[in-house]
mmCIF file of C-alpha atoms in Angstrom:
data_model
loop_
_atom_site.group_PDB
_atom_site.id
_atom_site.type_symbol
_atom_site.label_atom_id
_atom_site.label_comp_id
_atom_site.label_asym_id
_atom_site.label_seq_id
_atom_site.Cartn_x
_atom_site.Cartn_y
_atom_site.Cartn_z
ATOM 1 C CA MET A 120 -43.333 109.760 1.370
ATOM 2 C CA ASN A 121 -40.267 107.979 -0.039
ATOM 3 C CA LYS A 122 -38.120 110.081 -2.355
ATOM 4 C CA PRO A 123 -37.757 108.762 -5.932
ATOM 5 C CA LEU A 124 -34.476 107.033 -6.716
ATOM 6 C CA PRO A 125 -31.953 108.982 -8.794
ATOM 7 C CA ALA A 126 -31.531 108.076 -12.439
ATOM 8 C CA GLY A 127 -29.429 104.964 -12.971
ATOM 9 C CA TYR A 128 -30.491 103.176 -9.764
ATOM 10 C CA SER A 129 -33.089 100.492 -9.201
ATOM 11 C CA MET A 130 -34.567 98.716 -6.174
ATOM 12 C CA LYS A 131 -34.290 94.924 -6.304
ATOM 13 C CA ASN A 132 -36.689 93.998 -3.491
ATOM 14 C CA TRP A 133 -39.569 96.443 -3.738
ATOM 15 C CA SER A 134 -42.201 93.826 -2.852
ATOM 16 C CA SER A 135 -40.549 92.689 0.387
ATOM 17 C CA TYR A 136 -39.484 96.224 1.317
ATOM 18 C CA ASN A 137 -43.013 97.486 0.786
ATOM 19 C CA GLU A 138 -44.304 94.789 3.140
ATOM 20 C CA ALA A 139 -41.615 95.708 5.684
ATOM 21 C CA LEU A 140 -42.762 99.337 5.637
ATOM 22 C CA ARG A 141 -46.330 98.196 6.243
ATOM 23 C CA THR A 142 -45.232 95.948 9.098
ATOM 24 C CA ARG A 143 -43.436 98.836 10.800
ATOM 25 C CA GLY A 144 -46.839 100.424 11.332
ATOM 26 C CA SER A 145 -48.211 97.396 13.175
ATOM 27 C CA MET A 146 -48.588 98.138 16.876
ATOM 28 C CA LEU A 147 -48.526 94.485 17.887
ATOM 29 C CA ILE A 148 -45.140 93.568 16.383
ATOM 30 C CA TRP A 149 -43.488 94.787 19.582
ATOM 31 C CA ILE A 150 -45.324 92.288 21.806
ATOM 32 C CA ASP A 151 -43.833 88.858 22.385
ATOM 33 C CA ARG A 152 -46.102 86.552 24.373
ATOM 34 C CA LYS A 153 -43.002 84.729 25.634
ATOM 35 C CA MET A 154 -41.547 87.954 27.002
ATOM 36 C CA ALA A 155 -40.475 87.813 30.650
ATOM 37 C CA TRP A 156 -42.822 90.542 31.918
ATOM 38 C CA PHE A 157 -42.677 89.986 35.670
ATOM 39 C CA ALA A 158 -39.392 89.807 37.560
ATOM 40 C CA PRO A 159 -38.636 86.692 39.643
ATOM 41 C CA PRO A 160 -38.274 87.187 43.411
ATOM 42 C CA GLU A 161 -34.752 88.077 44.526
ATOM 43 C CA LYS A 162 -33.050 86.590 47.574
ATOM 44 C CA ARG A 163 -32.038 89.848 49.204
ATOM 45 C CA LEU A 164 -33.344 92.319 51.732
ATOM 46 C CA GLY A 165 -35.989 94.744 50.605
ATOM 47 C CA ARG A 166 -38.759 94.533 48.085
ATOM 48 C CA SER A 167 -37.995 92.813 44.799
ATOM 49 C CA PRO A 168 -38.863 94.618 41.557
ATOM 50 C CA VAL A 169 -42.243 93.678 40.152
ATOM 51 C CA PHE A 170 -41.457 94.106 36.458
ATOM 52 C CA TRP A 171 -38.591 92.668 34.429
ATOM 53 C CA ASP A 172 -36.277 94.946 32.459
ATOM 54 C CA ALA A 173 -37.880 93.746 29.213
ATOM 55 C CA ALA A 174 -41.245 95.111 30.370
ATOM 56 C CA ILE A 175 -39.733 98.496 31.218
ATOM 57 C CA GLN A 176 -37.910 98.662 27.885
ATOM 58 C CA PHE A 177 -41.097 97.738 26.016
ATOM 59 C CA CYS A 178 -43.058 100.527 27.720
ATOM 60 C CA LEU A 179 -40.316 103.089 27.121
ATOM 61 C CA SER A 180 -40.077 101.980 23.480
ATOM 62 C CA VAL A 181 -43.761 102.806 23.053
ATOM 63 C CA LYS A 182 -43.102 106.175 24.707
ATOM 64 C CA VAL A 183 -40.260 107.028 22.315
ATOM 65 C CA LEU A 184 -42.000 105.617 19.248
ATOM 66 C CA PHE A 185 -45.169 107.657 19.697
ATOM 67 C CA LYS A 186 -43.639 110.650 21.576
ATOM 68 C CA LEU A 187 -45.900 110.213 24.608
ATOM 69 C CA PRO A 188 -45.671 111.390 28.214
ATOM 70 C CA LEU A 189 -45.239 108.639 30.794
ATOM 71 C CA ARG A 190 -48.863 108.596 31.945
ATOM 72 C CA GLN A 191 -50.156 108.300 28.383
ATOM 73 C CA THR A 192 -47.543 105.615 27.751
ATOM 74 C CA ALA A 193 -48.919 103.491 30.576
ATOM 75 C CA GLY A 194 -52.441 103.879 29.194
ATOM 76 C CA MET A 195 -51.426 102.958 25.663
ATOM 77 C CA VAL A 196 -49.449 99.900 26.795
ATOM 78 C CA ALA A 197 -52.455 98.695 28.817
ATOM 79 C CA HIS A 198 -54.614 98.992 25.697
ATOM 80 C CA LEU A 199 -52.062 97.133 23.551
ATOM 81 C CA LEU A 200 -51.935 94.290 26.047
ATOM 82 C CA ARG A 201 -55.719 94.017 25.993
ATOM 83 C CA LEU A 202 -55.661 93.890 22.176
ATOM 84 C CA ALA A 203 -53.127 91.067 22.402
ATOM 85 C CA GLY A 204 -55.303 89.167 24.904
ATOM 86 C CA LEU A 205 -52.793 89.480 27.755
ATOM 87 C CA ASP A 206 -53.850 90.234 31.321
ATOM 88 C CA TRP A 207 -50.488 91.633 32.414
ATOM 89 C CA THR A 208 -50.420 94.648 34.698
ATOM 90 C CA VAL A 209 -48.663 97.787 33.493
ATOM 91 C CA PRO A 210 -45.995 99.796 35.369
ATOM 92 C CA ASP A 211 -47.178 103.224 36.469
ATOM 93 C CA PHE A 212 -45.456 106.414 35.373
ATOM 94 C CA SER A 213 -43.331 106.746 38.515
ATOM 95 C CA THR A 214 -42.007 103.192 38.134
ATOM 96 C CA LEU A 215 -41.108 103.833 34.490
ATOM 97 C CA CYS A 216 -39.275 107.043 35.374
ATOM 98 C CA ARG A 217 -37.356 105.438 38.219
ATOM 99 C CA ARG A 218 -36.380 102.306 36.285
ATOM 100 C CA GLN A 219 -35.361 104.233 33.168
ATOM 101 C CA LYS A 220 -32.469 105.761 35.086
ATOM 102 C CA THR A 221 -30.799 102.384 35.691
ATOM 103 C CA LEU A 222 -32.130 100.443 32.704
ATOM 104 C CA VAL A 223 -29.578 98.584 30.584
ATOM 105 C CA VAL A 224 -31.230 98.703 27.164
ATOM 106 C CA GLN A 225 -30.896 95.548 25.068
ATOM 107 C CA ILE A 226 -30.084 96.609 21.504
ATOM 108 C CA PRO A 227 -30.729 93.845 18.953
ATOM 109 C CA TYR A 228 -28.416 93.463 15.991
ATOM 110 C CA ARG A 229 -27.584 90.924 13.305
ATOM 111 C CA ARG A 230 -24.172 89.403 12.730
ATOM 112 C CA VAL A 231 -22.994 88.546 9.238
ATOM 113 C CA ASP A 232 -20.353 86.161 8.010
ATOM 114 C CA GLY A 233 -16.959 87.628 7.319
ATOM 115 C CA ARG A 234 -15.327 90.780 8.582
ATOM 116 C CA LEU A 235 -17.299 93.671 10.014
ATOM 117 C CA ASN A 236 -17.055 96.981 8.161
ATOM 118 C CA LEU A 237 -17.947 99.986 10.328
ATOM 119 C CA LEU A 238 -18.991 103.544 9.548
ATOM 120 C CA VAL A 239 -18.358 105.973 12.424
ATOM 121 C CA HIS A 240 -19.962 109.374 12.924
ATOM 122 C CA SER A 241 -21.226 111.721 15.641
ATOM 123 C CA THR A 242 -23.756 114.524 15.955
ATOM 124 C CA GLY A 243 -25.338 116.736 18.581
ATOM 125 C CA ILE A 244 -28.880 116.425 19.870
ATOM 126 C CA LYS A 245 -30.623 119.101 21.894
ATOM 127 C CA PHE A 246 -32.255 118.636 25.280
ATOM 128 C CA LEU A 247 -32.743 122.213 26.489
ATOM 129 C CA GLY A 248 -33.640 125.489 24.777
ATOM 130 C CA ASP A 249 -35.618 126.862 21.839
ATOM 131 C CA GLY A 250 -35.961 125.059 18.539
ATOM 132 C CA GLU A 251 -34.071 126.125 15.421
ATOM 133 C CA TRP A 252 -37.033 127.864 13.778
ATOM 134 C CA GLN A 253 -37.903 129.792 16.922
ATOM 135 C CA ALA A 254 -34.273 130.817 17.406
ATOM 136 C CA ARG A 255 -34.067 132.157 13.829
ATOM 137 C CA LYS A 256 -37.434 133.892 14.030
ATOM 138 C CA HIS A 257 -37.265 135.452 17.482
ATOM 139 C CA GLY A 258 -33.630 135.059 18.488
ATOM 140 C CA VAL A 259 -32.144 132.838 21.145
ATOM 141 C CA ARG A 260 -33.967 133.246 24.436
ATOM 142 C CA GLY A 261 -32.428 131.485 27.378
ATOM 143 C CA ARG A 262 -29.888 128.718 27.484
ATOM 144 C CA ARG A 263 -29.581 125.988 24.863
ATOM 145 C CA GLN A 264 -27.741 122.737 25.536
ATOM 146 C CA TRP A 265 -26.754 119.697 23.498
ATOM 147 C CA ARG A 266 -25.234 116.302 24.034
ATOM 148 C CA LYS A 267 -23.362 114.225 21.469
ATOM 149 C CA VAL A 268 -24.300 110.868 19.984
ATOM 150 C CA HIS A 269 -21.452 108.710 18.619
ATOM 151 C CA LEU A 270 -22.376 105.754 16.401
ATOM 152 C CA ALA A 271 -20.668 102.866 14.628
ATOM 153 C CA MET A 272 -22.827 101.263 11.927
ATOM 154 C CA ASP A 273 -22.416 97.952 10.114
ATOM 155 C CA THR A 274 -22.394 98.474 6.356
ATOM 156 C CA ALA A 275 -23.834 95.023 5.591
ATOM 157 C CA THR A 276 -26.955 95.175 7.767
ATOM 158 C CA SER A 277 -27.205 98.942 8.474
ATOM 159 C CA ASP A 278 -27.523 98.016 12.168
ATOM 160 C CA ILE A 279 -25.932 100.257 14.766
ATOM 161 C CA ARG A 280 -23.327 98.115 16.516
ATOM 162 C CA ALA A 281 -21.876 100.601 19.007
ATOM 163 C CA ILE A 282 -23.089 103.806 20.621
ATOM 164 C CA GLU A 283 -21.708 106.358 23.069
ATOM 165 C CA PHE A 284 -23.578 109.323 24.541
ATOM 166 C CA THR A 285 -21.354 112.103 25.881
ATOM 167 C CA PRO A 286 -21.435 115.783 26.899
ATOM 168 C CA SER A 287 -21.207 118.274 24.049
ATOM 169 C CA GLY A 288 -17.678 119.292 25.016
ATOM 170 C CA ASP A 289 -16.208 115.850 24.326
ATOM 171 C CA GLY A 290 -14.382 115.444 21.027
ATOM 172 C CA ASP A 291 -14.964 112.753 18.423
ATOM 173 C CA SER A 292 -11.577 111.076 18.335
ATOM 174 C CA PRO A 293 -11.287 110.246 22.081
ATOM 175 C CA ILE A 294 -14.584 108.320 21.911
ATOM 176 C CA GLN A 295 -13.752 106.189 18.867
ATOM 177 C CA PRO A 296 -11.700 103.573 20.796
ATOM 178 C CA ASP A 297 -14.647 103.128 23.170
ATOM 179 C CA LEU A 298 -16.914 102.411 20.193
ATOM 180 C CA LEU A 299 -14.540 99.729 18.931
ATOM 181 C CA GLY A 300 -14.380 98.305 22.445
ATOM 182 C CA GLN A 301 -18.101 97.496 22.242
ATOM 183 C CA ILE A 302 -17.486 95.100 19.351
ATOM 184 C CA PRO A 303 -16.862 91.554 20.681
ATOM 185 C CA LYS A 304 -13.227 90.470 20.521
ATOM 186 C CA ASP A 305 -14.153 87.322 18.595
ATOM 187 C CA GLU A 306 -15.647 89.411 15.767
ATOM 188 C CA GLN A 307 -13.111 90.529 13.195
ATOM 189 C CA ILE A 308 -13.268 94.105 11.917
ATOM 190 C CA GLY A 309 -12.378 94.734 8.285
ATOM 191 C CA THR A 310 -12.512 98.508 7.833
ATOM 192 C CA VAL A 311 -13.406 101.562 9.906
ATOM 193 C CA THR A 312 -14.529 104.581 7.883
ATOM 194 C CA ALA A 313 -14.674 108.026 9.493
ATOM 195 C CA ASP A 314 -14.099 111.685 8.632
ATOM 196 C CA GLU A 315 -11.137 113.984 9.347
ATOM 197 C CA ALA A 316 -12.169 114.480 12.983
ATOM 198 C CA TYR A 317 -10.850 110.956 13.666
ATOM 199 C CA HIS A 318 -7.480 111.614 12.034
ATOM 200 C CA THR A 319 -5.435 111.172 15.214
ATOM 201 C CA ARG A 320 -2.761 108.757 16.385
ATOM 202 C CA ARG A 321 -5.059 107.376 19.063
ATOM 203 C CA CYS A 322 -7.800 106.506 16.568
ATOM 204 C CA GLN A 323 -5.390 105.005 14.067
ATOM 205 C CA ALA A 324 -3.780 102.902 16.800
ATOM 206 C CA ALA A 325 -7.148 101.652 18.097
ATOM 207 C CA ILE A 326 -8.164 100.584 14.583
ATOM 208 C CA THR A 327 -4.932 98.813 13.704
ATOM 209 C CA ALA A 328 -4.945 97.107 17.113
ATOM 210 C CA ARG A 329 -8.102 95.306 15.955
ATOM 211 C CA LEU A 330 -6.280 94.339 12.711
ATOM 212 C CA ALA A 331 -8.629 96.590 10.755
ATOM 213 C CA VAL A 332 -7.960 99.048 7.938
ATOM 214 C CA PRO A 333 -8.645 102.730 8.708
ATOM 215 C CA ILE A 334 -10.361 104.680 5.924
ATOM 216 C CA ILE A 335 -9.870 108.197 7.246
ATOM 217 C CA PRO A 336 -8.964 111.120 4.956
ATOM 218 C CA ILE A 337 -5.880 113.177 5.716
ATOM 219 C CA ARG A 338 -6.417 116.637 7.086
ATOM 220 C CA LYS A 339 -5.460 119.608 4.956
ATOM 221 C CA ASN A 340 -1.704 120.221 4.860
ATOM 222 C CA GLY A 341 -1.067 116.878 6.559
ATOM 223 C CA ARG A 342 2.542 115.778 6.931
ATOM 224 C CA PRO A 343 4.009 112.262 7.142
ATOM 225 C CA TRP A 344 4.208 110.688 10.580
ATOM 226 C CA LYS A 345 7.246 108.950 11.932
ATOM 227 C CA GLU A 346 6.683 105.287 11.049
ATOM 228 C CA ASN A 347 7.066 103.780 14.489
ATOM 229 C CA GLY A 348 4.154 101.360 14.251
ATOM 230 C CA PRO A 349 1.387 99.905 12.058
ATOM 231 C CA ALA A 350 -0.895 102.896 12.678
ATOM 232 C CA ALA A 351 1.634 105.418 11.341
ATOM 233 C CA LYS A 352 2.429 103.203 8.330
ATOM 234 C CA ALA A 353 -1.248 102.876 7.395
ATOM 235 C CA ARG A 354 -1.760 106.614 7.754
ATOM 236 C CA ASN A 355 1.300 107.461 5.623
ATOM 237 C CA GLU A 356 0.109 105.080 2.906
ATOM 238 C CA THR A 357 -3.170 107.005 2.794
ATOM 239 C CA LEU A 358 -1.240 110.270 2.574
ATOM 240 C CA ARG A 359 0.900 109.014 -0.329
ATOM 241 C CA ALA A 360 -2.133 107.635 -2.202
ATOM 242 C CA THR A 361 -4.046 110.879 -1.751
ATOM 243 C CA LYS A 362 -1.171 113.001 -3.044
ATOM 244 C CA HIS A 363 -0.428 110.704 -6.004
ATOM 245 C CA TYR A 364 -3.954 109.939 -7.226
ATOM 246 C CA GLY A 365 -5.949 112.826 -5.779
ATOM 247 C CA LYS A 366 -8.576 112.847 -3.047
ATOM 248 C CA ALA A 367 -11.511 112.257 -5.417
ATOM 249 C CA PHE A 368 -9.984 109.042 -6.741
ATOM 250 C CA TRP A 369 -9.042 107.938 -3.207
ATOM 251 C CA ASN A 370 -12.654 108.442 -2.063
ATOM 252 C CA THR A 371 -13.944 106.219 -4.863
ATOM 253 C CA TRP A 372 -11.199 103.613 -4.534
ATOM 254 C CA THR A 373 -11.635 103.158 -0.777
ATOM 255 C CA GLY A 374 -15.430 103.528 -0.712
ATOM 256 C CA PHE A 375 -15.223 106.516 1.619
ATOM 257 C CA HIS A 376 -18.431 107.915 0.114
ATOM 258 C CA ALA A 377 -20.357 105.156 1.942
ATOM 259 C CA ARG A 378 -19.946 107.239 5.105
ATOM 260 C CA SER A 379 -23.026 109.192 4.008
ATOM 261 C CA ARG A 380 -25.079 106.183 5.107
ATOM 262 C CA VAL A 381 -24.227 106.691 8.763
ATOM 263 C CA GLU A 382 -25.062 110.382 8.390
ATOM 264 C CA ALA A 383 -28.501 109.342 7.151
ATOM 265 C CA LYS A 384 -28.753 107.023 10.161
ATOM 266 C CA MET A 385 -28.157 110.033 12.416
ATOM 267 C CA ARG A 386 -31.056 111.809 10.744
ATOM 268 C CA GLY A 387 -33.149 108.721 11.412
ATOM 269 C CA ILE A 388 -32.421 108.997 15.134
ATOM 270 C CA LYS A 389 -33.680 112.572 15.105
ATOM 271 C CA GLU A 390 -36.888 111.463 13.379
ATOM 272 C CA PHE A 391 -37.989 110.285 16.825
ATOM 273 C CA GLY A 392 -37.673 113.908 17.963
ATOM 274 C CA GLU A 393 -35.303 116.814 17.438
ATOM 275 C CA ARG A 394 -34.704 116.965 21.171
ATOM 276 C CA ILE A 395 -34.460 114.540 24.067
ATOM 277 C CA ALA A 396 -37.406 114.566 26.442
ATOM 278 C CA ALA A 397 -35.393 113.747 29.577
ATOM 279 C CA LYS A 398 -33.144 116.219 31.414
ATOM 280 C CA ASP A 399 -31.192 113.787 33.605
ATOM 281 C CA PRO A 400 -28.079 112.362 31.836
ATOM 282 C CA ASP A 401 -28.890 108.764 32.819
ATOM 283 C CA LEU A 402 -32.454 109.104 31.548
ATOM 284 C CA GLN A 403 -31.164 110.668 28.335
ATOM 285 C CA THR A 404 -28.760 107.784 27.762
ATOM 286 C CA ALA A 405 -31.540 105.226 28.086
ATOM 287 C CA GLU A 406 -33.731 107.236 25.709
ATOM 288 C CA ILE A 407 -31.044 107.376 23.011
ATOM 289 C CA HIS A 408 -30.322 103.657 23.399
ATOM 290 C CA ILE A 409 -34.032 102.896 22.975
ATOM 291 C CA ARG A 410 -34.079 104.939 19.776
ATOM 292 C CA VAL A 411 -31.196 102.857 18.464
ATOM 293 C CA ALA A 412 -32.927 99.615 19.472
ATOM 294 C CA LEU A 413 -36.053 100.699 17.575
ATOM 295 C CA MET A 414 -34.064 101.514 14.448
ATOM 296 C CA ASN A 415 -32.295 98.152 14.497
ATOM 297 C CA ARG A 416 -35.654 96.452 14.937
ATOM 298 C CA PHE A 417 -36.984 98.289 11.887
ATOM 299 C CA ASN A 418 -33.933 97.186 9.888
ATOM 300 C CA ALA A 419 -34.579 93.564 10.825
ATOM 301 C CA LEU A 420 -38.051 93.782 9.280
ATOM 302 C CA GLY A 421 -36.546 94.627 5.905
ATOM 303 C CA THR A 422 -34.465 97.249 4.125
ATOM 304 C CA ALA A 423 -34.220 98.430 0.539
ATOM 305 C CA GLU A 424 -31.680 96.813 -1.777
ATOM 306 C CA ILE A 425 -30.675 99.466 -4.291
ATOM 307 C CA VAL A 426 -28.303 98.664 -7.169
ATOM 308 C CA ARG A 427 -26.804 100.722 -9.922
ATOM 309 C CA VAL A 428 -28.070 99.811 -13.382
ATOM 310 C CA ALA A 429 -26.260 102.384 -15.522
#
């Protein structure tokens, strides 16, 4: 059930958004009759793959969407194809497992005119051990392990434009340049908004190298940096503005509060499951990328346009 909007806010496109929510429940929206299902023969030694990557990604998307084991996934996909009037054969569970390890997931996204404004955040997701309720109720039994998901989200479309999946021991700031590296060079970046974990010289330099403006709050007791480049100058300007006007005013002036949207996007990723089903790192990476592809596909169907009226 959707939560009611807070007082002073209104939704402009309830009719279209309501239809988008209904369409998300359609099981046939994922099937494209023009999809390249079977792989063309390859001119190399050995047996050529039978199914194209799009077919494998479609099957694994159904698995993630409905939280199914691989065998049940194959059965459900076969039924969906029959409903669509297609006589395509379906990969078996062993083929899906093997191909998932090397699958390069195609993540759809929409480009908008003008500069790209990014919101960056990271969180941990579990793949081994007891759940949170069981750990609180009965104590931790056995080993629990996490991995980290790093995202960069477009503020205009709410699409996830960059993603990294790393071990839990990796920090946030070393991964941020890799996220920016996934944005095409011909696409201009306007702002990059992140929390204090990204307040490092490396992050500031990576942002200014793309001619973008970093919106990163200064850590407590921060001191001015030696202004030996654009990154240090931008950071010192933020420090001076924060000290002169106060952090609350700086948050409102720069729009830093919009970072909560990418935090909500992280919660959306965990709606597909609080833990990752796979144990192998390569399988886990493909699973997380498929979750992101599903969320971007949902966004393309329609999102809410909420405006302030008071």
